[in-house]
Amino acid sequence: MLVDRRTFAVGSAALLSGCATVGTGRHYSGCTPLPPVLVDESRVIRTVAGLRPYRRSGFVVRAEALGTKRLVHNYGHGGAGITLSWGSSKLATELGLQGHIGPVAVLGCGVMGLSTARLVQEAGLPVTIYAAALPPDTTSNIAGGQFHPFGFFAEDAVTPEFRAQFARALDYSWRRFQVMVGDDYGIHWLPTYVEADSPEAKIIATFPPVNRMVSVAEHPCPLESVRRHDTLYVETGRYLRQTIRDVQLAGGKIEVRRFTTPADLAALPEALVFNCTGLGSRELFGDQELHPARGQLAILEPQPEVRYAALGDFGYMFPRPDGIVLGGTFELDQWDTTPDPKTIARILALQKRFFDGFRCAA
Ligand SMILES: Cc1cc2nc3c(=O)[nH]c(=O)nc-3n(C[C@H](O)[C@H](O)[C@H](O)COP(=O)(O)OP(=O)(O)OC[C@H]3O[C@@H](n4cnc5c(N)ncnc54)[C@H](O)[C@@H]3O)c2cc1C
């Protein structure tokens, strides 16, 4: 079982034990305070587990003919579906809408189906979303919502063509989310402190945020070395709610409907169909490369004074108006969506150790 964005074992070893001693054993008087998260079991307001739609060779954006219909796939975004939603959907709609006139069907009402539907509407075409489940009962609602291209392919399994798609998708998403910043959609910039030698720090180098190493005087974290960058955070519940409203305001329809085989699509009136069913594509379209990567989160009572995020081998913390999100795990081939109390206890223990270790506090 893969645990955490890396492993909990590594995580606990990487935290420094002392409060005023950093790395080399030198003592620093300078320390820029931040309010610590109050990590305690009594502050947990909910725990969740969700299944990321993971493919080693990356997400699928591809068109094919299905009887008389044109089918465009847009699924398999692993741990980065929120991040890549607008960009991947842009690639999919560019592929599907060329030369098309008339109504369009979108399968799936998670973040991918909703952004695809909006782009179809922005191109001037009517859209109907068909989905087995609607928010809040989608994986997209469980996501922490950090703009961070993490956990959606294996380095040794991707093609140069995929890398090019990824780069284009990331670029479009990055720009699109920026013009949606604000309370309406629950999207905000936050300074993010990242353990500098964790895998997370390498990811930051793959997309554009301003980032730099910070000195020990510039943060209170009990870590050897820290990189700070600013990125976007999406309050997923609010965002999906608002996006559904956008689809409906623009005349879009939403129908609850489950498809069991591709042949079911023949009954749809639309000639163009976008498949945004996430992990559902494994069964519906027989994509056996698609695997669940379970993620578990503990959500603490909101702490409005916490206006930064932190991540590293100890896990991650994203503050949202609806709660402080503590994560997380990355457990391949685990299908059970019941949070495991032992794993949740481990998440809390590592986070508590991290925040209790703050060298100074606001
Ligand atoms: C714990 C956790 C934390 C995460 N954190 C982040 C993060 O910080 N940043 C980030 O970018 N990503 C994150 N993710 C990943 C992100 O949640 C997913 O990549 C994303 O939600 C996938 O979106 P989707 O629309 O493809 O799938 P879903 O949200 O699963 O939506 C699929 C839709 O298809 C429908 N459907 C499925 N099968 C059928 C069928 N047979 N017939 C009809 N309809 C069907 C479903 O009902 C649903 O409406 C996280 C995921 C987890 C689990």
CSV table of N, CA and C in Angstrom, one decimal, residues 37-40 44 296-300 315-318 323-329 344 347-348 351-352 355:
chain,number,residue,atom,x,y,z
A,37,VAL,N,-1.9,25.2,13.0
A,37,VAL,CA,-3.1,24.5,12.9
A,37,VAL,C,-3.3,23.8,14.2
A,38,LEU,N,-4.4,23.8,14.8
A,38,LEU,CA,-4.7,23.1,16.1
A,38,LEU,C,-5.1,21.7,15.8
A,39,VAL,N,-4.2,20.8,15.8
A,39,VAL,CA,-4.5,19.4,15.4
A,39,VAL,C,-4.8,18.6,16.6
A,40,ASP,N,-6.1,18.2,16.6
A,40,ASP,CA,-6.5,17.3,17.7
A,40,ASP,C,-7.7,16.6,17.2
A,44,VAL,N,-11.8,17.3,14.7
A,44,VAL,CA,-12.1,16.6,13.4
A,44,VAL,C,-13.6,16.8,13.1
A,296,GLN,N,-7.3,9.5,1.6
A,296,GLN,CA,-8.1,9.7,2.8
A,296,GLN,C,-7.7,11.1,3.4
A,297,LEU,N,-8.7,11.8,3.9
A,297,LEU,CA,-8.5,13.1,4.4
A,297,LEU,C,-9.2,13.2,5.8
A,298,ALA,N,-8.6,14.0,6.6
A,298,ALA,CA,-9.2,14.4,7.9
A,298,ALA,C,-9.5,15.9,7.8
A,299,ILE,N,-10.7,16.3,8.0
A,299,ILE,CA,-11.1,17.8,7.9
A,299,ILE,C,-11.3,18.3,9.4
A,300,LEU,N,-10.6,19.4,9.7
A,300,LEU,CA,-10.7,20.0,11.0
A,300,LEU,C,-11.6,21.2,10.9
A,315,GLY,N,2.7,15.1,5.0
A,315,GLY,CA,1.4,15.2,4.5
A,315,GLY,C,1.1,16.6,3.9
A,316,TYR,N,-0.1,17.0,3.9
A,316,TYR,CA,-0.4,18.3,3.4
A,316,TYR,C,-1.6,18.9,4.2
A,317,MET,N,-1.5,20.3,4.3
A,317,MET,CA,-2.6,21.0,5.0
A,317,MET,C,-3.0,22.2,4.1
A,318,PHE,N,-4.3,22.2,3.7
A,318,PHE,CA,-4.9,23.3,3.0
A,318,PHE,C,-6.0,23.9,3.8
A,323,GLY,N,-13.3,24.2,6.2
A,323,GLY,CA,-12.5,23.3,7.1
A,323,GLY,C,-11.0,23.2,6.7
A,324,ILE,N,-10.2,22.8,7.7
A,324,ILE,CA,-8.8,22.6,7.4
A,324,ILE,C,-8.6,21.2,6.9
A,325,VAL,N,-8.1,21.1,5.6
A,325,VAL,CA,-8.0,19.8,5.0
A,325,VAL,C,-6.6,19.2,5.3
A,326,LEU,N,-6.6,18.1,6.0
A,326,LEU,CA,-5.3,17.4,6.3
A,326,LEU,C,-5.3,16.1,5.5
A,327,GLY,N,-4.2,15.9,4.7
A,327,GLY,CA,-4.1,14.7,3.9
A,327,GLY,C,-2.6,14.2,4.0
A,328,GLY,N,-2.5,13.3,3.2
A,328,GLY,CA,-3.5,12.5,2.6
A,328,GLY,C,-2.8,11.2,2.2
A,329,THR,N,-3.5,10.3,1.7
A,329,THR,CA,-2.8,9.0,1.3
A,329,THR,C,-3.0,8.8,-0.2
A,344,ILE,N,-6.3,7.5,9.5
A,344,ILE,CA,-6.7,8.9,9.9
A,344,ILE,C,-5.9,9.3,11.1
A,347,ILE,N,-2.5,10.2,10.0
A,347,ILE,CA,-2.4,11.6,9.4
A,347,ILE,C,-2.4,12.6,10.5
A,348,LEU,N,-3.3,12.5,11.4
A,348,LEU,CA,-3.4,13.5,12.5
A,348,LEU,C,-2.1,13.5,13.3
A,351,GLN,N,0.6,15.4,11.4
A,351,GLN,CA,0.4,16.8,11.3
A,351,GLN,C,0.5,17.5,12.7
A,352,LYS,N,0.1,16.8,13.7
A,352,LYS,CA,0.3,17.4,15.1
A,352,LYS,C,1.8,17.6,15.4
A,355,PHE,N,2.9,20.7,13.4
A,355,PHE,CA,2.5,22.0,13.9
A,355,PHE,C,3.0,22.3,15.4
